[in-house]
Amino acid sequence: MKNTRDVERLISSNFKSNSELKAPFVLDFNEIKRKDIFDLKLHDLKENCSKIIDIFDEMLLELMFVKNPKLKNYSDKIEENYKNFKTEYFGGLDDNYVGTWVYFSDGLLIHILSENDLYELRTSRNIGLFTPYEQQEFSKMKVAIGGLSVGGACALSLAMEGVKDFILVDFDRLATSNLNRISAGLSSVGEYKTDIISKKIWDIDPYTKILTDNRGFVEETYDIVFDPNNLPDVFIEAMDSLPAKENSRELCRNYKIPLIWMIDMGDGVVQLGVERYDLDPQYRPFHGSLEKKRILLDRELNYVEACFSIFNNEHLPFRMADSFLKACTNEGAGVSQIAGTINIAAGAIAKIAREIKLGTTLNNESFINVMEKIDPNYISKKQIDQEKTLEFMKKLGLVKG
């Protein structure tokens, strides 16, 4: 019997992707040097584009204030100060030759700051929460992500925070029912999730390196995600497939790559896992939970049993347990997830990834429950809910008693 997720994959495979995405093309005078060649290339781009946006001046004005914040005190001299800053910045060149012209695959041509100046400007309001050294370290990170529902939100959070190098794998295309949790619109239905997330990242920073594969995390893509000559600093595992989950851990073990995972366990409840194969290659996958359950039952687990063994039942809300089982047995529309919880998870995962880059010692497992500190009746409600979840697990035969 196919479960809801299998059927979703089958339906998805019948869609045609709405676009063949290519990385933005960057035209930079500093690389070409010759004005005649640059002018021809820019003319061709303008002739073939569908829309031109020139925000260079607006960005440069912002950059002036980032580099010289005290100039904000002289509002009566903004025009004069900007004229002087711009003259020095241009170094005698005309407007077209300063900054870069970026051509996107949808036909948009945009005039923006050069790579380093854009990065300084767009991350300037991180500084204070990040030190300049930390921001520089994040700019060097390479992050691999398998699964782009929760994983896509993680990618966008990390991109906005300053990560500039991604490997993204997911076989899936956007379905209309995904719109309750994935930041996309109806015009994107049928597109590969890899394309949707890549476009969003490139719209934030077109200089970002993104390697994608829409075959998903399968044997044919292992060498792409774990290229021995170009390994990621961290792997974020956000996949549905149990074989993909287990195989990604073995590869992280082989290459000593830290792995982060999360489960959005309902409304405002998140389970977070950190598996530091870089520090301990003998670390047990899923903190040993699958292995312990297999030993307890003295047999292999089916998909539902495996998932419930990975979930920490002390924190698993009954509604999530019940809806997950219904989705897996074709009694529900699909696995229940909501945008707010996914974004909580994405922020937490981005923080964990950054702390790994900085060498911080981290716990292997943690939980977020939004209501824990805000609901005065949280403890009594949780106790009642835990009892319902425990009875649910007993009926599945996953808990003895």
Coordinates of C-alpha atoms in Angstrom, one line a residue:
M1 CA 0.0 0.0 0.0
K2 CA 1.3 3.4 -0.9
N3 CA 1.0 6.0 1.8
T4 CA 0.1 9.7 1.4
R5 CA 3.8 10.7 0.8
D6 CA 4.3 8.1 -1.9
V7 CA 1.2 9.3 -3.7
E8 CA 2.4 12.9 -3.5
R9 CA 5.6 11.9 -5.1
L10 CA 3.8 10.1 -7.9
I11 CA 1.6 13.1 -8.6
S12 CA 4.6 15.4 -8.4
S13 CA 6.4 13.4 -11.0
N14 CA 3.7 14.2 -13.6
F15 CA 4.4 18.0 -13.4
K16 CA 6.7 19.8 -15.8
S17 CA 9.1 22.2 -14.2
N18 CA 8.1 25.8 -15.1
S19 CA 11.6 27.0 -15.7
E20 CA 15.1 25.8 -16.4
L21 CA 17.0 27.7 -13.8
K22 CA 20.5 28.9 -14.4
A23 CA 22.8 30.8 -12.1
P24 CA 22.8 34.6 -12.6
F25 CA 25.3 36.0 -15.1
V26 CA 27.5 38.7 -13.6
L27 CA 29.0 41.4 -15.9
D28 CA 31.9 43.1 -14.1
F29 CA 34.0 45.8 -15.8
N30 CA 36.9 44.9 -13.4
E31 CA 37.1 41.5 -14.9
I32 CA 36.8 42.6 -18.6
K33 CA 39.0 45.8 -18.3
R34 CA 38.2 47.0 -21.9
K35 CA 35.4 49.5 -22.3
D36 CA 34.5 48.5 -25.9
I37 CA 34.0 44.8 -25.0
F38 CA 32.1 45.7 -21.9
D39 CA 29.8 48.1 -23.8
L40 CA 29.0 45.4 -26.3
K41 CA 28.2 42.9 -23.7
L42 CA 26.0 45.3 -21.7
H43 CA 24.2 46.4 -24.8
D44 CA 23.4 42.7 -25.6
L45 CA 22.1 42.2 -22.1
K46 CA 19.9 45.2 -22.3
E47 CA 18.6 44.2 -25.7
N48 CA 17.7 40.7 -24.5
C49 CA 16.4 41.4 -21.0
S50 CA 12.7 41.7 -20.1
K51 CA 13.2 44.3 -17.3
I52 CA 16.0 46.6 -16.1
I53 CA 16.4 47.7 -12.5
D54 CA 19.1 50.1 -11.5
I55 CA 19.4 50.4 -7.7
F56 CA 23.1 51.1 -7.6
D57 CA 22.8 54.7 -6.4
E58 CA 20.4 53.7 -3.6
M59 CA 22.7 51.0 -2.5
L60 CA 25.8 53.2 -2.7
L61 CA 24.1 55.8 -0.5
E62 CA 23.3 53.1 2.1
L63 CA 26.9 51.9 1.9
M64 CA 28.2 55.4 2.6
F65 CA 26.2 55.5 5.9
V66 CA 27.4 51.9 6.8
K67 CA 31.0 52.9 6.3
N68 CA 30.5 56.4 7.9
P69 CA 27.6 56.2 10.3
K70 CA 28.3 59.5 11.9
L71 CA 27.4 61.2 8.6
K72 CA 23.8 60.6 9.7
N73 CA 24.2 63.5 12.1
Y74 CA 24.6 65.9 9.2
S75 CA 21.3 65.6 7.4
D76 CA 21.7 69.0 5.8
K77 CA 24.9 67.8 4.1
I78 CA 23.7 64.4 2.8
E79 CA 23.8 65.5 -0.9
E80 CA 27.3 67.0 -0.6
N81 CA 28.7 64.1 1.4
Y82 CA 27.2 61.6 -1.1
K83 CA 28.6 63.5 -4.0
N84 CA 32.1 63.4 -2.5
F85 CA 31.8 59.7 -1.5
K86 CA 30.5 58.8 -5.0
T87 CA 33.3 60.7 -6.8
E88 CA 35.9 58.8 -4.8
Y89 CA 34.2 55.5 -5.2
F90 CA 33.8 55.9 -9.0
G91 CA 37.5 56.7 -9.4
G92 CA 36.8 58.6 -12.7
L93 CA 34.7 55.9 -14.3
D94 CA 31.2 56.4 -15.7
D95 CA 28.2 54.8 -13.9
N96 CA 27.9 51.8 -16.1
Y97 CA 31.5 50.6 -15.3
V98 CA 31.1 50.7 -11.5
G99 CA 29.5 47.8 -9.6
T100 CA 28.1 44.9 -11.6
W101 CA 25.2 44.2 -13.9
V102 CA 23.5 40.9 -13.1
Y103 CA 21.3 39.0 -15.6
F104 CA 18.8 36.5 -14.1
S105 CA 17.4 33.6 -16.0
D106 CA 13.9 35.1 -15.9
G107 CA 15.2 38.1 -18.0
L108 CA 15.7 40.6 -15.2
L109 CA 18.8 42.8 -15.5
I110 CA 19.9 44.6 -12.4
H111 CA 22.7 47.1 -11.6
I112 CA 24.1 46.6 -8.1
L113 CA 27.2 46.9 -5.9
S114 CA 30.2 44.6 -6.4
E115 CA 30.3 41.3 -4.4
N116 CA 32.2 42.5 -1.3
D117 CA 30.4 45.8 -1.0
L118 CA 27.0 44.1 -1.4
Y119 CA 28.0 41.6 1.3
E120 CA 29.1 44.4 3.7
L121 CA 25.9 46.3 3.1
R122 CA 23.4 43.5 3.3
T123 CA 25.0 42.0 6.5
S124 CA 25.7 45.4 8.1
R125 CA 22.8 45.0 10.6
N126 CA 24.0 41.6 11.7
I127 CA 27.0 43.3 13.2
G128 CA 26.5 43.9 16.9
L129 CA 24.8 40.5 17.2
F130 CA 27.7 39.0 15.2
T131 CA 31.2 40.3 15.5
P132 CA 33.0 41.2 12.2
Y133 CA 35.1 38.1 12.6
E134 CA 32.1 35.8 13.1
Q135 CA 30.4 37.4 10.0
Q136 CA 33.6 36.7 8.0
E137 CA 33.6 33.1 9.2
F138 CA 30.0 32.6 8.1
S139 CA 30.8 34.0 4.7
K140 CA 33.2 31.0 4.3
M141 CA 30.7 28.3 5.2
K142 CA 29.6 25.6 2.8
V143 CA 26.3 24.1 3.9
A144 CA 24.7 21.0 2.3
I145 CA 21.0 20.5 2.8
G146 CA 18.9 17.4 2.0
G147 CA 15.2 18.1 1.8
L148 CA 13.8 21.6 1.1
S149 CA 10.6 22.0 3.0
V150 CA 12.1 22.7 6.5
G151 CA 15.5 22.6 4.8
G152 CA 14.5 25.4 2.4
A153 CA 13.6 27.7 5.3
C154 CA 17.0 26.8 6.8
A155 CA 18.8 27.7 3.6
L156 CA 17.0 31.1 3.4
S157 CA 17.8 31.9 7.0
L158 CA 21.5 31.0 6.5
A159 CA 21.6 33.0 3.3
M160 CA 20.2 36.1 4.9
E161 CA 22.7 35.7 7.8
G162 CA 25.6 35.6 5.4
V163 CA 26.3 32.1 4.2
K164 CA 27.4 32.2 0.5
D165 CA 27.9 28.6 -0.5
F166 CA 25.2 25.9 -0.7
I167 CA 24.6 22.4 -1.9
L168 CA 20.8 21.7 -2.2
V169 CA 19.2 18.3 -3.0
D170 CA 15.6 17.5 -3.3
F171 CA 13.7 15.5 -5.9
D172 CA 10.3 17.1 -5.1
R173 CA 8.3 19.8 -6.9
L174 CA 6.1 22.4 -5.1
A175 CA 2.6 21.2 -4.6
T176 CA -0.3 23.5 -3.8
S177 CA -0.7 21.9 -0.3
N178 CA 3.0 22.9 0.4
L179 CA 1.9 26.6 0.4
N180 CA 0.9 26.3 4.1
R181 CA 4.6 26.1 5.1
I182 CA 6.9 26.9 2.1
S183 CA 7.4 30.6 1.2
A184 CA 6.2 30.5 -2.4
G185 CA 3.2 31.3 -4.4
L186 CA 0.8 29.7 -6.9
S187 CA 3.0 30.7 -9.8
S188 CA 5.7 28.4 -8.5
V189 CA 3.5 25.2 -8.2
G190 CA 5.1 22.5 -10.3
E191 CA 8.6 23.9 -10.0
Y192 CA 11.4 22.0 -8.4
K193 CA 12.0 23.1 -4.8
T194 CA 15.7 23.3 -5.6
D195 CA 14.9 26.0 -8.2
I196 CA 12.5 27.9 -5.9
I197 CA 15.0 28.1 -3.0
S198 CA 17.9 28.9 -5.4
K199 CA 16.0 31.8 -6.9
K200 CA 15.2 33.2 -3.5
I201 CA 18.8 33.0 -2.4
W202 CA 20.1 34.6 -5.6
D203 CA 17.6 37.4 -5.2
I204 CA 19.2 38.1 -1.8
D205 CA 22.8 37.7 -3.1
P206 CA 23.4 36.8 -6.8
Y207 CA 27.1 36.1 -6.0
T208 CA 26.2 33.1 -3.8
K209 CA 27.4 29.7 -5.0
I210 CA 24.7 27.1 -5.3
L211 CA 25.0 23.6 -6.5
T212 CA 21.7 21.7 -6.8
D213 CA 20.5 18.3 -7.8
N214 CA 16.8 17.6 -8.3
R215 CA 17.3 13.8 -8.2
G216 CA 17.3 14.1 -4.4
F217 CA 19.7 12.4 -2.0
V218 CA 20.3 9.1 -3.8
E219 CA 23.4 7.1 -4.6
E220 CA 23.9 9.0 -7.9
T221 CA 24.2 12.3 -6.0
Y222 CA 26.3 11.2 -3.0
D223 CA 29.5 12.3 -4.8
I224 CA 27.9 15.7 -5.5
V225 CA 27.0 16.4 -1.9
F226 CA 30.1 14.8 -0.4
D227 CA 32.8 15.7 -3.0
P228 CA 36.1 14.8 -1.2
N229 CA 37.7 17.9 -2.7
N230 CA 34.9 20.2 -1.7
L231 CA 33.2 18.9 1.4
P232 CA 30.5 20.9 3.3
D233 CA 31.2 22.3 6.8
V234 CA 27.8 20.9 7.9
F235 CA 25.0 18.7 6.5
I236 CA 21.4 19.6 7.4
E237 CA 19.2 16.5 7.1
A238 CA 15.5 17.4 6.5
M239 CA 14.4 14.4 4.5
D240 CA 11.4 12.1 4.7
S241 CA 13.0 8.9 3.3
L242 CA 14.4 6.6 6.0
P243 CA 17.1 5.2 3.7
A244 CA 18.2 8.7 2.8
K245 CA 18.4 9.7 6.5
E246 CA 20.5 6.6 7.4
N247 CA 22.8 6.8 4.3
S248 CA 23.4 10.5 4.9
R249 CA 24.7 9.7 8.4
E250 CA 27.0 7.0 7.1
L251 CA 28.5 9.5 4.6
C252 CA 28.8 12.1 7.3
R253 CA 30.6 9.5 9.5
N254 CA 32.9 8.6 6.6
Y255 CA 33.9 12.2 5.9
K256 CA 33.7 13.4 9.5
I257 CA 31.0 16.0 8.7
P258 CA 28.7 17.3 11.5
L259 CA 25.0 16.6 10.9
I260 CA 22.0 18.6 12.1
W261 CA 18.4 17.5 12.0
M262 CA 15.1 18.7 13.2
I263 CA 11.5 17.5 13.6
D264 CA 8.7 20.1 13.6
M265 CA 6.6 18.2 16.1
G266 CA 3.4 20.1 15.9
D267 CA 2.3 23.7 16.7
G268 CA 5.3 25.5 18.1
V269 CA 7.2 22.3 19.1
V270 CA 10.6 21.5 17.6
Q271 CA 13.0 18.6 18.3
L272 CA 16.6 19.4 17.4
G273 CA 19.4 16.9 16.9
V274 CA 23.2 17.4 16.5
E275 CA 25.4 14.4 15.5
R276 CA 29.0 15.4 15.6
Y277 CA 30.7 12.8 13.4
D278 CA 33.6 15.3 13.0
L279 CA 34.3 14.9 16.7
D280 CA 33.2 11.2 17.2
P281 CA 33.0 9.0 14.1
Q282 CA 31.5 6.3 16.3
Y283 CA 28.5 8.4 17.3
R284 CA 25.3 6.4 16.9
P285 CA 22.7 7.7 14.4
F286 CA 19.7 9.4 15.9
H287 CA 21.4 9.2 19.3
G288 CA 21.0 5.4 19.1
S289 CA 17.2 5.5 19.3
L290 CA 16.6 3.4 16.2
E291 CA 19.2 0.9 17.2
K292 CA 17.7 0.6 20.7
K293 CA 14.1 0.1 19.4
R294 CA 15.3 -2.6 16.9
I295 CA 17.0 -4.4 19.8
L296 CA 13.9 -4.0 22.0
L297 CA 11.5 -5.5 19.4
D298 CA 14.1 -7.9 18.0
R299 CA 13.3 -7.1 14.4
E300 CA 13.5 -4.5 11.7
L301 CA 11.1 -1.5 12.0
N302 CA 8.7 -0.3 9.3
Y303 CA 8.6 3.3 8.4
V304 CA 6.0 4.4 10.9
E305 CA 7.7 2.5 13.7
A306 CA 11.1 4.0 12.8
C307 CA 9.8 7.6 12.7
F308 CA 8.1 7.2 16.1
S309 CA 11.3 5.8 17.5
I310 CA 13.2 8.9 16.3
F311 CA 10.6 11.2 17.8
N312 CA 11.2 11.9 21.5
N313 CA 7.9 10.8 22.9
E314 CA 8.3 12.9 26.1
H315 CA 7.9 16.0 23.8
L316 CA 5.7 14.6 21.1
P317 CA 2.2 16.2 21.2
F318 CA -0.7 13.7 20.8
R319 CA -2.1 15.7 17.8
M320 CA 1.1 15.3 15.9
A321 CA 1.4 11.6 16.7
D322 CA -2.2 11.0 15.6
S323 CA -2.0 13.1 12.4
F324 CA 1.3 11.6 11.4
L325 CA 0.0 8.0 11.6
K326 CA -3.1 9.0 9.7
A327 CA -0.9 10.5 6.9
C328 CA 1.1 7.3 6.7
T329 CA -2.0 5.1 6.5
N330 CA -3.8 7.3 4.0
E331 CA -6.4 8.5 6.5
G332 CA -5.2 12.1 6.3
A333 CA -4.3 14.7 3.6
G334 CA -0.6 14.5 4.5
V335 CA 1.9 15.0 7.2
S336 CA 0.7 18.0 9.3
Q337 CA 3.2 20.9 9.3
I338 CA 2.7 24.7 9.7
A339 CA 4.8 27.6 8.7
G340 CA 5.3 29.1 12.1
T341 CA 6.9 26.0 13.5
I342 CA 9.1 25.5 10.4
N343 CA 10.4 29.0 10.8
I344 CA 11.2 28.4 14.4
A345 CA 13.1 25.3 13.4
A346 CA 14.9 27.1 10.6
G347 CA 16.1 29.8 13.0
A348 CA 17.3 27.3 15.5
I349 CA 19.1 25.2 12.9
A350 CA 20.8 28.3 11.4
K351 CA 22.0 29.2 14.9
I352 CA 23.4 25.6 15.5
A353 CA 25.1 25.6 12.1
R354 CA 26.8 28.9 12.8
E355 CA 27.9 27.7 16.3
I356 CA 29.4 24.6 14.8
K357 CA 31.4 26.8 12.4
L358 CA 32.7 28.8 15.4
G359 CA 33.7 25.6 17.3
T360 CA 31.1 25.8 20.1
T361 CA 30.5 22.7 22.2
L362 CA 26.8 21.8 21.8
N363 CA 24.3 19.3 23.4
N364 CA 23.2 16.5 21.1
E365 CA 19.5 17.0 21.6
S366 CA 17.3 19.9 22.6
F367 CA 13.7 21.0 22.3
I368 CA 11.7 24.1 21.8
N369 CA 8.1 24.5 22.9
V370 CA 6.8 28.0 22.5
M371 CA 4.1 27.6 25.2
E372 CA 6.5 26.3 27.9
K373 CA 7.2 29.7 29.3
I374 CA 4.2 31.6 28.2
D375 CA 1.3 29.3 29.2
P376 CA 0.8 29.3 33.0
N377 CA -1.0 25.9 32.7
Y378 CA 1.7 24.4 30.5
I379 CA 2.8 21.7 33.0
S380 CA -0.6 20.3 33.6
K381 CA -1.6 20.4 29.9
K382 CA 1.6 18.7 28.9
Q383 CA 1.1 15.9 31.5
I384 CA -2.4 15.2 30.1
D385 CA -1.1 15.3 26.5
Q386 CA 1.9 13.0 27.4
E387 CA -0.5 10.4 28.9
K388 CA -2.5 10.4 25.6
T389 CA 0.7 10.0 23.6
L390 CA 1.9 7.2 25.8
E391 CA -1.4 5.3 25.3
F392 CA -1.1 5.9 21.6
M393 CA 2.4 4.4 21.5
K394 CA 1.3 1.4 23.6
K395 CA -1.4 0.6 21.0
L396 CA 1.2 0.7 18.3
G397 CA 3.3 -1.7 20.3
L398 CA 6.2 0.7 20.6
V399 CA 6.0 1.0 24.3
K400 CA 5.6 -1.9 26.7
G401 CA 3.2 -1.6 29.6

